[in-house]
Coordinates of C-alpha atoms in Angstrom, one line a residue:
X1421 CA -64.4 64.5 11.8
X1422 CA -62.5 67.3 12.5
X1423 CA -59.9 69.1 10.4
X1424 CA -57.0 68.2 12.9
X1425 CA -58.7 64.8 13.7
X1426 CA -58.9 64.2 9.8
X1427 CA -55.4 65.5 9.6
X1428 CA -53.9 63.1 12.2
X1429 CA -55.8 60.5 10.6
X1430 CA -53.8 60.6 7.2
X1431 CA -50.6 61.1 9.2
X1432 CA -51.1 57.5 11.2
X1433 CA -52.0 56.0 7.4
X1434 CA -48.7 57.7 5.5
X1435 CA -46.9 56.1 8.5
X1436 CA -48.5 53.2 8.1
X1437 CA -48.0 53.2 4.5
X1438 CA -44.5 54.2 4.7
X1439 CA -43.8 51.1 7.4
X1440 CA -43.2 53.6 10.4
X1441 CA -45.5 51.5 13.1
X1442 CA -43.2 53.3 16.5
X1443 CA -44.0 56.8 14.9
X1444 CA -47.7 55.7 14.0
X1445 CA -48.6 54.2 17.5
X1446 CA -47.2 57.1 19.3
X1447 CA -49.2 59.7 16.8
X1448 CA -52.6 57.7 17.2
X1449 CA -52.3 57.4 21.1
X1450 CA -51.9 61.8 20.9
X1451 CA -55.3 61.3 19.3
X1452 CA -56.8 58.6 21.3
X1453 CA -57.1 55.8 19.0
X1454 CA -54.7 53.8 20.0
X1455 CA -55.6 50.4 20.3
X1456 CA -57.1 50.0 17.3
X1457 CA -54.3 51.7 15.8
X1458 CA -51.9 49.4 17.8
X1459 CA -53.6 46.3 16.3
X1460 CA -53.3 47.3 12.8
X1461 CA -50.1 48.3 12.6
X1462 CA -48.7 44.7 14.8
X1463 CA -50.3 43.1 12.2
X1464 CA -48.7 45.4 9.5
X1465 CA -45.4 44.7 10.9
X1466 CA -46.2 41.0 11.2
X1467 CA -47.0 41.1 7.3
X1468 CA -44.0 43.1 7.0
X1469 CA -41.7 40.8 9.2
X1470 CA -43.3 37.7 7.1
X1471 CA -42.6 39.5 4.1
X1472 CA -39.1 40.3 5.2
X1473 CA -38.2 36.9 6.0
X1474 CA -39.9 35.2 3.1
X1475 CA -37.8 37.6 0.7
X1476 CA -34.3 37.3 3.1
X1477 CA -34.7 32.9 2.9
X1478 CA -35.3 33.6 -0.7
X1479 CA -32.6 35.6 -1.1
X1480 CA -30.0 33.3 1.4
X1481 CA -31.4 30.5 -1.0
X1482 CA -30.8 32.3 -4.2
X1483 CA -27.8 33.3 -2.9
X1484 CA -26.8 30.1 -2.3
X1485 CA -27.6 28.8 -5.7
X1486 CA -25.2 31.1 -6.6
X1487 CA -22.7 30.4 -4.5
X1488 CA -23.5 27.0 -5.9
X1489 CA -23.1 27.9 -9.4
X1490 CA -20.0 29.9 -8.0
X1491 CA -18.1 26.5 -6.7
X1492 CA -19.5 24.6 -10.2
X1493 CA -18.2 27.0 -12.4
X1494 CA -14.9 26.5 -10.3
X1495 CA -15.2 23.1 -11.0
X1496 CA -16.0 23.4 -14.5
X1497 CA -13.2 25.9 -15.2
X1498 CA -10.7 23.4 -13.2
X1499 CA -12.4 20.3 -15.4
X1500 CA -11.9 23.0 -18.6
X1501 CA -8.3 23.8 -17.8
X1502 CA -7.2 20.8 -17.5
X1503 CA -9.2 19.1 -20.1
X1504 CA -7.3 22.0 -22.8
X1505 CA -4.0 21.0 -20.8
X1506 CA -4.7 17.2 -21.7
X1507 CA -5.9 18.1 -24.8
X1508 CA -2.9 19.9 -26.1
X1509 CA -0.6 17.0 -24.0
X1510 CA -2.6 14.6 -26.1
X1511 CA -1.9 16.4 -29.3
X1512 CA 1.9 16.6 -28.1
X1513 CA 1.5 13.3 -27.4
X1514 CA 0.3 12.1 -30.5
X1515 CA 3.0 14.0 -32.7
X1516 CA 5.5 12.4 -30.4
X1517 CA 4.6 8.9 -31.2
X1518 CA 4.0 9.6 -34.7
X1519 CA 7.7 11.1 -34.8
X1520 CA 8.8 8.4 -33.0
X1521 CA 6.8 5.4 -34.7
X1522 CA 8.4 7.6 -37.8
X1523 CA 12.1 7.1 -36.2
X1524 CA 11.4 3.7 -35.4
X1525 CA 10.4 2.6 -39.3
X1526 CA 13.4 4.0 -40.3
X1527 CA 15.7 2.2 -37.4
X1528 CA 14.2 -0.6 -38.9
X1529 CA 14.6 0.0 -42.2
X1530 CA 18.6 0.8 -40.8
X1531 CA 18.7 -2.3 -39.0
X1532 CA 18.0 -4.5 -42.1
X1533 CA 20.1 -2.3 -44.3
X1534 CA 22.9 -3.0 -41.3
X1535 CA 21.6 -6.7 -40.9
X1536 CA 22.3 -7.0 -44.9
X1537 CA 25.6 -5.4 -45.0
X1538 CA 26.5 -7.5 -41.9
X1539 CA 25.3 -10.9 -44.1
X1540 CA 27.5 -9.4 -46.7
X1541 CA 30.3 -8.9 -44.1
X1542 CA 29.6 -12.6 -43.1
X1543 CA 29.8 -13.9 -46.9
X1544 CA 33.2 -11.7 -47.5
X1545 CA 34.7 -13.1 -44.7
X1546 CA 34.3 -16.6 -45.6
X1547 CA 35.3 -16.1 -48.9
X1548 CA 38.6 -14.0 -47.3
X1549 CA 38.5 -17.5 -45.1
X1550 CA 38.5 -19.8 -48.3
X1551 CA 41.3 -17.7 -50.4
X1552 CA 43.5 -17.2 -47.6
X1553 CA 43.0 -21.4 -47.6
X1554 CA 43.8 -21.4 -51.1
X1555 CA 47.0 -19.4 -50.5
X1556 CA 47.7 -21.6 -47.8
X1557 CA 47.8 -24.5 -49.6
X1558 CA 49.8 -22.5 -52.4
X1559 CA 52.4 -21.6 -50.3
X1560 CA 52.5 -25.2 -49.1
X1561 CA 52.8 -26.3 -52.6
X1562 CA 55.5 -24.1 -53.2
X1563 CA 57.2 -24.8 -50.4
X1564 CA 57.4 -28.8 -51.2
X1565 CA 58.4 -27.7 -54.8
X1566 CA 61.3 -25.8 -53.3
X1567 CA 62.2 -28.7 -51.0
X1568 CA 62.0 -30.9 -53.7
X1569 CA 64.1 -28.3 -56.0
X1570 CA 66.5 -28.1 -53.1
X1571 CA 66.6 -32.2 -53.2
X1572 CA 67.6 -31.7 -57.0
X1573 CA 70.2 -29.0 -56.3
X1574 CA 71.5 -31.8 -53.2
X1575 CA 71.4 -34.4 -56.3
X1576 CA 73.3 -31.6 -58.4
X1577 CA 76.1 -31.4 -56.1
X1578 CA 76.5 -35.0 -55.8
X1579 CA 77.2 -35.3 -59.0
X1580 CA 79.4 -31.9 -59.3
X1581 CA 81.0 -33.6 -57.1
X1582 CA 81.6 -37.0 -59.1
X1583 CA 82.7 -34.4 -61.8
X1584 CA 85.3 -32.6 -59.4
X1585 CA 86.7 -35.9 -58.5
X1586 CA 86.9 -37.4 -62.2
X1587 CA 88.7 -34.0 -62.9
X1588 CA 91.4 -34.1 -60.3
X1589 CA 92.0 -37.6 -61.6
X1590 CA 92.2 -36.4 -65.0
X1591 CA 94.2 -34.0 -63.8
X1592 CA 96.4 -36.7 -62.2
X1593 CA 96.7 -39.1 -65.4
X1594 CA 97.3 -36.2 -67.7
X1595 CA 100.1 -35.0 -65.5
X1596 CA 101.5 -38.5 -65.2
X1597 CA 101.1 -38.9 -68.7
X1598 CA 103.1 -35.6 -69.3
X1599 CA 106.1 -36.7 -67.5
X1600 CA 105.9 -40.5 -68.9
X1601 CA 105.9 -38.2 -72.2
X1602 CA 109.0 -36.3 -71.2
X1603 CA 110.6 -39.8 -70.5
X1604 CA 109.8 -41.0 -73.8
X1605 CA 111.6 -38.0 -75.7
X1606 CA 110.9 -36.9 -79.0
X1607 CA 108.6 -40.0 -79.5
X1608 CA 106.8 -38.8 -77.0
X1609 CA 106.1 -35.4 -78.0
X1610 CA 102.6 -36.1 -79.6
X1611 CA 101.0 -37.6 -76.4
X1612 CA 102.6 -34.8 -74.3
X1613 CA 100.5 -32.5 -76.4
X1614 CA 97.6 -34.6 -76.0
X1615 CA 98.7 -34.9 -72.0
X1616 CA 98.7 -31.5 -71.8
X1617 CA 95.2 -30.6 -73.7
X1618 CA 93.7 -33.3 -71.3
X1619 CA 95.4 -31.4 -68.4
X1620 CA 94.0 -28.0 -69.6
X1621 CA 90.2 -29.6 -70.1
X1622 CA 90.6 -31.1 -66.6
X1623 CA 91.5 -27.7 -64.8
X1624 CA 89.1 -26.1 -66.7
X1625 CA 86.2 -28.8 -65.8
X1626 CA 87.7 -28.2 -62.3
X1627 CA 87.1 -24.6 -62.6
X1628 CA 83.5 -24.7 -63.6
X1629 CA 82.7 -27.4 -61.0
X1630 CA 83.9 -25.1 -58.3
X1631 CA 81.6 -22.6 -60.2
X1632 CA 78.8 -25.0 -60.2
X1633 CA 79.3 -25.4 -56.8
X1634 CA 79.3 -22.3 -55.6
X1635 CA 76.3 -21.4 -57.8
X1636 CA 74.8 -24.6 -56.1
X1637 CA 75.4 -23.5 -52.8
X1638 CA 74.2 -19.9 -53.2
X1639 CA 71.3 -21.2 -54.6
X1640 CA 70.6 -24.0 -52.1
X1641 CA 71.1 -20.6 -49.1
X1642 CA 68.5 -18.4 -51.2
X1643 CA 66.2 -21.5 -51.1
X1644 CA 66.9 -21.8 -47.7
X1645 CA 65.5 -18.6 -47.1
X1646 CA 62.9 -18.6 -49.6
X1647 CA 61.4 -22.0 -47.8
X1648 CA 62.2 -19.8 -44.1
X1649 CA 60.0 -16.8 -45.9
X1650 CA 57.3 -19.4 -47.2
X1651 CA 56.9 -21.1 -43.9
X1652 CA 56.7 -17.5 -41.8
X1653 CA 54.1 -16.7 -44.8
X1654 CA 52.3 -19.9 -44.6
X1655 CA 52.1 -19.3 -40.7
X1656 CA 51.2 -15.9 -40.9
X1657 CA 48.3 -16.9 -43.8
X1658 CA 47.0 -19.8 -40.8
X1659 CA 47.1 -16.4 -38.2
X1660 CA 45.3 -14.3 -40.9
X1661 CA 42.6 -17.4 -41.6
X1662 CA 42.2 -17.8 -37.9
X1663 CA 41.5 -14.0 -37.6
X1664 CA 39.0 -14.3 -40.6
X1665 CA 37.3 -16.8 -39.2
X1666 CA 37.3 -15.4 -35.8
X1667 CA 35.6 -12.0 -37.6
X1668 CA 33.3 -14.1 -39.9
X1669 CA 31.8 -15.9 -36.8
X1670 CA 32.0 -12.4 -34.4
X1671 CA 30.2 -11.7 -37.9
X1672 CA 27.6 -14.1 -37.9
X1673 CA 26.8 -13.5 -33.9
X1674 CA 26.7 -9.9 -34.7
X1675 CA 24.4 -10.8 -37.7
X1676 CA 21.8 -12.6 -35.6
X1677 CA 21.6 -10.0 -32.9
X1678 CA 21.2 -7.5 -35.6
X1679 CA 18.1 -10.2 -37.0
X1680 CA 17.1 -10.1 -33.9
X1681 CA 17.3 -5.9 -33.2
X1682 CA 15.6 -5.7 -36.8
X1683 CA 12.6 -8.2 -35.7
X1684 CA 12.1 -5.8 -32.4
X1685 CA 12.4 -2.6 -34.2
X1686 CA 9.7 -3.8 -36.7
X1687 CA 7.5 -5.2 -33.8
X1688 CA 8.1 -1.6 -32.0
X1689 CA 7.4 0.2 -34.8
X1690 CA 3.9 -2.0 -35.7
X1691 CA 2.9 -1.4 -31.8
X1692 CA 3.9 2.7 -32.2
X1693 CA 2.1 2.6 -35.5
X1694 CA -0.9 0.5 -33.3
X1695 CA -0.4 3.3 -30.8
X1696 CA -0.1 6.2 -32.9
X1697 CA -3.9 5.4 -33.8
X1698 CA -4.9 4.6 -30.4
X1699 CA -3.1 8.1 -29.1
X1700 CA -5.4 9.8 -32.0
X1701 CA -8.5 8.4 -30.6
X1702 CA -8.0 9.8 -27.2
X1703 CA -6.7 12.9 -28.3
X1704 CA -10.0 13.5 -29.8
X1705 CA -11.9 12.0 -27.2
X1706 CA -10.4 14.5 -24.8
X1707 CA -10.6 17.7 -27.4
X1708 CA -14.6 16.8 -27.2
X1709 CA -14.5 16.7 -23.8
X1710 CA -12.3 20.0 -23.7
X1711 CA -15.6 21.4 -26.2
X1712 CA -17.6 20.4 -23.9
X1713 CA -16.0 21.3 -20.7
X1714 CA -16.0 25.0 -22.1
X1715 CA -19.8 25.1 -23.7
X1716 CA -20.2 23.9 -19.9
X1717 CA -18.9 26.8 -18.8
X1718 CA -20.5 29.4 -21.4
X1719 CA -23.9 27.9 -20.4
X1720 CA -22.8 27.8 -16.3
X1721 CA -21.7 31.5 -17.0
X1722 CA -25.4 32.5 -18.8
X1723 CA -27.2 31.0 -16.2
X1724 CA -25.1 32.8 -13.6
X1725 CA -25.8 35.9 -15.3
X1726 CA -29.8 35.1 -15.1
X1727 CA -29.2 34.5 -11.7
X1728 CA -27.3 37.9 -11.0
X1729 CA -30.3 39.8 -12.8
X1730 CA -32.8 37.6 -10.3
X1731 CA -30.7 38.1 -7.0
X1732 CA -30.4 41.9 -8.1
X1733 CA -34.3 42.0 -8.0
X1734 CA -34.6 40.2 -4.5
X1735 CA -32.0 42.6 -3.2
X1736 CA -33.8 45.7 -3.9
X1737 CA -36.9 44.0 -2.5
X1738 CA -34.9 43.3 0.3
X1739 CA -34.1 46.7 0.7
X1740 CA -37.3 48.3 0.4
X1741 CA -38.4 45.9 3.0
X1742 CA -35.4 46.7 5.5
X1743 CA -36.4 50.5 5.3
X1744 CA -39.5 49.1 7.1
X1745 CA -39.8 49.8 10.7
X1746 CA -40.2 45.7 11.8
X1747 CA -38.5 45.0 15.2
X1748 CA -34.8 43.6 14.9
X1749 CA -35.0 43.6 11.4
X1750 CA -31.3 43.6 11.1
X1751 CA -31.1 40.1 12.5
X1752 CA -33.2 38.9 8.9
X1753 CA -30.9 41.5 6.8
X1754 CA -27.6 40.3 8.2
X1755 CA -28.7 36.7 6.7
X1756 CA -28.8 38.1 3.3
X1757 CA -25.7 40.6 3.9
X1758 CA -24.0 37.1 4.6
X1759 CA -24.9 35.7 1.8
X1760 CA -24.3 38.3 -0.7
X1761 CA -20.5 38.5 1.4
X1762 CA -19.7 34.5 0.3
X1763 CA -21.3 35.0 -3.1
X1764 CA -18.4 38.5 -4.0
X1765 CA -16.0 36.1 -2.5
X1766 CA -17.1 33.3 -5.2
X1767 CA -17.5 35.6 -7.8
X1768 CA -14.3 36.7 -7.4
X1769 CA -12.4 33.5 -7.1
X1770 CA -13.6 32.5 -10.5
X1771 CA -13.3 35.8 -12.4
X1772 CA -16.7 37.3 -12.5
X1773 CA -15.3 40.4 -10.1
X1774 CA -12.5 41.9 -8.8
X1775 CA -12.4 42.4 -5.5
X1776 CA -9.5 43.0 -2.7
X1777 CA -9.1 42.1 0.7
X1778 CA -9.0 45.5 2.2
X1779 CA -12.5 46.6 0.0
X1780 CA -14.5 44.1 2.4
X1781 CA -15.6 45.2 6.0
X1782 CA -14.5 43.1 8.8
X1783 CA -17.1 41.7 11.5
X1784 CA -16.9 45.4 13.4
X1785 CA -17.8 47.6 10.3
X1786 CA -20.4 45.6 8.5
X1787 CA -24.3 45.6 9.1
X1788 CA -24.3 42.9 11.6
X1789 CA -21.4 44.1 13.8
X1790 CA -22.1 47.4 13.5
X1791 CA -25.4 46.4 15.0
X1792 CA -23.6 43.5 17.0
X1793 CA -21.7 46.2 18.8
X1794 CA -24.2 48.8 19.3
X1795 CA -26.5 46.2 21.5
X1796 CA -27.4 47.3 24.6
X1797 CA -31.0 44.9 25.1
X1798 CA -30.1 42.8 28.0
X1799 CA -32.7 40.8 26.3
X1800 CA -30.8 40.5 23.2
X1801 CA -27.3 39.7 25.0
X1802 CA -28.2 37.5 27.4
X1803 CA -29.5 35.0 24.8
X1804 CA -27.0 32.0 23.8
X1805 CA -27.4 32.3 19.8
X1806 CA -26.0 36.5 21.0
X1807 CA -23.3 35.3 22.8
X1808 CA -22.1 32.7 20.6
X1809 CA -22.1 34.6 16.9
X1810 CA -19.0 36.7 17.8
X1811 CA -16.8 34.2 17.2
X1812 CA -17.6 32.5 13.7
X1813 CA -18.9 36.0 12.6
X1814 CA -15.3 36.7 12.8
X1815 CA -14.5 34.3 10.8
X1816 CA -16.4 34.4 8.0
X1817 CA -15.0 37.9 7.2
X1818 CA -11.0 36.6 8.6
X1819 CA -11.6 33.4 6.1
X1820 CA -12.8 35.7 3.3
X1821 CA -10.0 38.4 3.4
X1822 CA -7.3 35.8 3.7
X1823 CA -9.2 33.9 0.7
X1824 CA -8.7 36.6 -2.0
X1825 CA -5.2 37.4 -0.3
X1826 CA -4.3 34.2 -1.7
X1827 CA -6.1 34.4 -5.1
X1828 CA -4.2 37.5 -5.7
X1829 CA -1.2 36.4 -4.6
X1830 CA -0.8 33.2 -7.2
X1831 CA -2.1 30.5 -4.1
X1832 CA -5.5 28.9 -5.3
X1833 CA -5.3 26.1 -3.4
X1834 CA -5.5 28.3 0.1
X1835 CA -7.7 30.7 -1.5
X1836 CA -9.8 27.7 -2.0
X1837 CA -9.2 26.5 1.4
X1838 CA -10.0 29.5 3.4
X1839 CA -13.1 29.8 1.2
X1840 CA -14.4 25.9 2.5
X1841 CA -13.8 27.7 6.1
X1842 CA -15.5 31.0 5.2
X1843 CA -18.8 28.5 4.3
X1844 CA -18.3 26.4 7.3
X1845 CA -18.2 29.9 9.5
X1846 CA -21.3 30.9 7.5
X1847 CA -23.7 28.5 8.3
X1848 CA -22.8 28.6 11.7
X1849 CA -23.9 31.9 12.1
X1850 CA -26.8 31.6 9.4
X1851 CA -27.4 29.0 12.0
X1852 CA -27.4 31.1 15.1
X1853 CA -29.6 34.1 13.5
X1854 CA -32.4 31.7 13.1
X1855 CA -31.9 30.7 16.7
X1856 CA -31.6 34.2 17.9
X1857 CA -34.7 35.1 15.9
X1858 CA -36.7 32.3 17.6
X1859 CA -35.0 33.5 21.5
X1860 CA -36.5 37.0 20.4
X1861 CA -39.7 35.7 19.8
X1862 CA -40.3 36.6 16.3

């Protein structure tokens, strides 16, 4: 073999080598081998292609797992939060029916205090009901002794009276006795003495019966008055006992709804006590779960990590493999570009990276639609998978951008959403790659 021959040969074999089969069939036809040449390097590319598509499915499924792991750990962290949320609303809740079941002891312990002081109330106002009957029938007693002092006074007068008129008689006789003693002369002068003692006695016993009587009659007015006073007293003690015993049975029906606010309060307070337990019981049940929710995550979040390390590996496989010259390679790469695209969005939905809307190509500037764009292959274009990838290409990159808009501004719930559609608009161009890889042939 020649020098230039043997020189041309270990050109075609570092092309070969280095996956350059256009550059290598060209060279080996300049040197007349081309056939075999051809030959060796279709079936180099046809390893290379088989290679390249066993690595790109590995990667779309490892990438899937992680978008996988991505939504779980979503899950998990939801599950987490709001696990800790009931957790600490559990606590809350426990300390609230403790302080309550706490309050409610001691409104019981009130209510019997009240319910005794109202029992107290109850026997005070009966007693108040039976003195105020005792002065009743006091003043009643007086009363008659008064009416029966006032009869005596009556009698009193009567006989002042008798007196007044034996006195004017007196009076009379001693007066006629005076002037029969006048008649008589000097014989008569000892009975006109006597006449006129009599005379004197009588005016004076007149005198003090118009004293008596007048002492009589003030006395009968006072009793008058103090019977008028008695009766308005013994009336007002009947008002007063009907009051008392008006209280002393609003008493008693305040007593027994008081019994019966004491027996609920205790009930209340057995049930919060019940409850108080019961409230423990799930508080810790849901603290464990809380535990477990987040050594859920901690394992979730190791395992994603493993899986980052792994899907790093495939990717620089992938690359090495997409520097090979294998015909419309990009239609294999753009599965894995995809993937890696939903798995950033993931990541960053749940914390693991920080991306922004304007960092990520749209469907004009990445690999696919740079390539996409660039086609010229009637071939290529006329096929149906060609024609119809535009479209939900579009919007996997649309539903991304507008997903982390929403993450970072507060929405979760449309960041979520537009991530669902992202996926959806994935798999139908996942979908269409395959189909446009089987039009092409390959």
């Amino acid at each position: 073999m020649s020098d230039d021959a043997k020189q041309c040969s270990d050109e075609v074999i570092r092309l070969l080598a280095g996956g350059s089969y256009t550059q290598d069939k060209q060279a080996a036809h300049d040197e007349g081998g081309g056939p075999t040449v051809d030959k060796f390097a279709e079936a180099l590319e046809v390893n290379d292609r088989e290679n390249l598509k066993g690595t790109i499915q590995v990667a779309v499924e490892c990438g899937d797992a992680m978008v996988s792991i991505a939504e779980m750990t979503r899950d998990v962290m939801e599950v987490n939060n709001r696990s800790q949320a009931i957790a600490a609303a559990a606590e809350e809740m426990v300390a609230s029916v403790r302080d309550i079941a706490t309050t409610s002891e001691a409104a019981a312990a009130d209510a019997n205090d009240v319910e005794a002081s109202a029992n107290e109330g109850m026997h005070q106002a009966e007693r108040a009901v039976q003195t105020m009957h005792n002065i009743s029938k006091a003043v009643e007693d007086a009363v008659a002794k008064v009416d029966s002092l006032a009869e005596a006074s009556a009698q009193i007068g009567e006989i002042v009276a008798s007196i007044e008129a034996i006195a004017k008689q007196t009076n009379l006789l001693a007066l006629n006795a005076t002037i029969e003693a006048a008649r008589a002369g000097e014989a008569g002068k000892g009975f006109a003495v006597v006449a006129s003692e009599v005379k004197n006695l009588a005016n004076q016993t007149a005198k003090a019966t118009d004293d008596i009587r007048t002492r009589i009659e003030n006395l009968r007015t006072e009793m008058a008055t103090i019977v008028s006073s008695m009766e308005e007293g013994a009336k007002a003690v009947q008002e007063g006992e009907e009051v008392i015993v008006a209280t002393g049975n609003g008493m008693r029906t305040i007593g027994d709804q008081i019994t019966g606010v004491t027996s609920k309060m205790q009930e209340i307070a057995s049930i919060l006590a019940q409850q108080s337990e019961a409230s423990t019981e799930v508080a810790q049940g849901v603290s464990m779960i809380a535990d477990m929710s987040n050594r859920n995550s901690e394992e979730i979040a190791r395992v994603a990590d493993a899986m980052d390390k792994a899907n790093a590996v495939i990717l620089e496989r992938v690359k090495t493999l997409g520097e090979r010259d294998v015909t419309h390679k990009v239609v294999y790469l753009a599965k894995a570009d995809h993937t890696t695209f939903k798995k950033n969005i993931m990541d960053t939905l749940i914390g693991r990276k920080s991306l922004h809307a304007d960092e990520l190509a749209d469907h004009h500037n990445c690999r696919l639609g740079k390539w996409y764009y660039a086609v010229t292959d009637a071939e290529i274009k006329n096929t149906a998978a060609f024609r119809a990838m535009e479209d939900p290409h579009d919007r996997v990159h649309r539903f991304g951008k507008d997903a982390l808009r929403a993450l970072h501004s507060g929405d979760m719930d449309a960041a979520l959403a537009n991530a669902g559609n992202m996926e959806k608009a994935s798999k139908e161009v996942l979908t269409l790659l395959e189909q446009l890889a089987r039009e092409l042939g390959h």
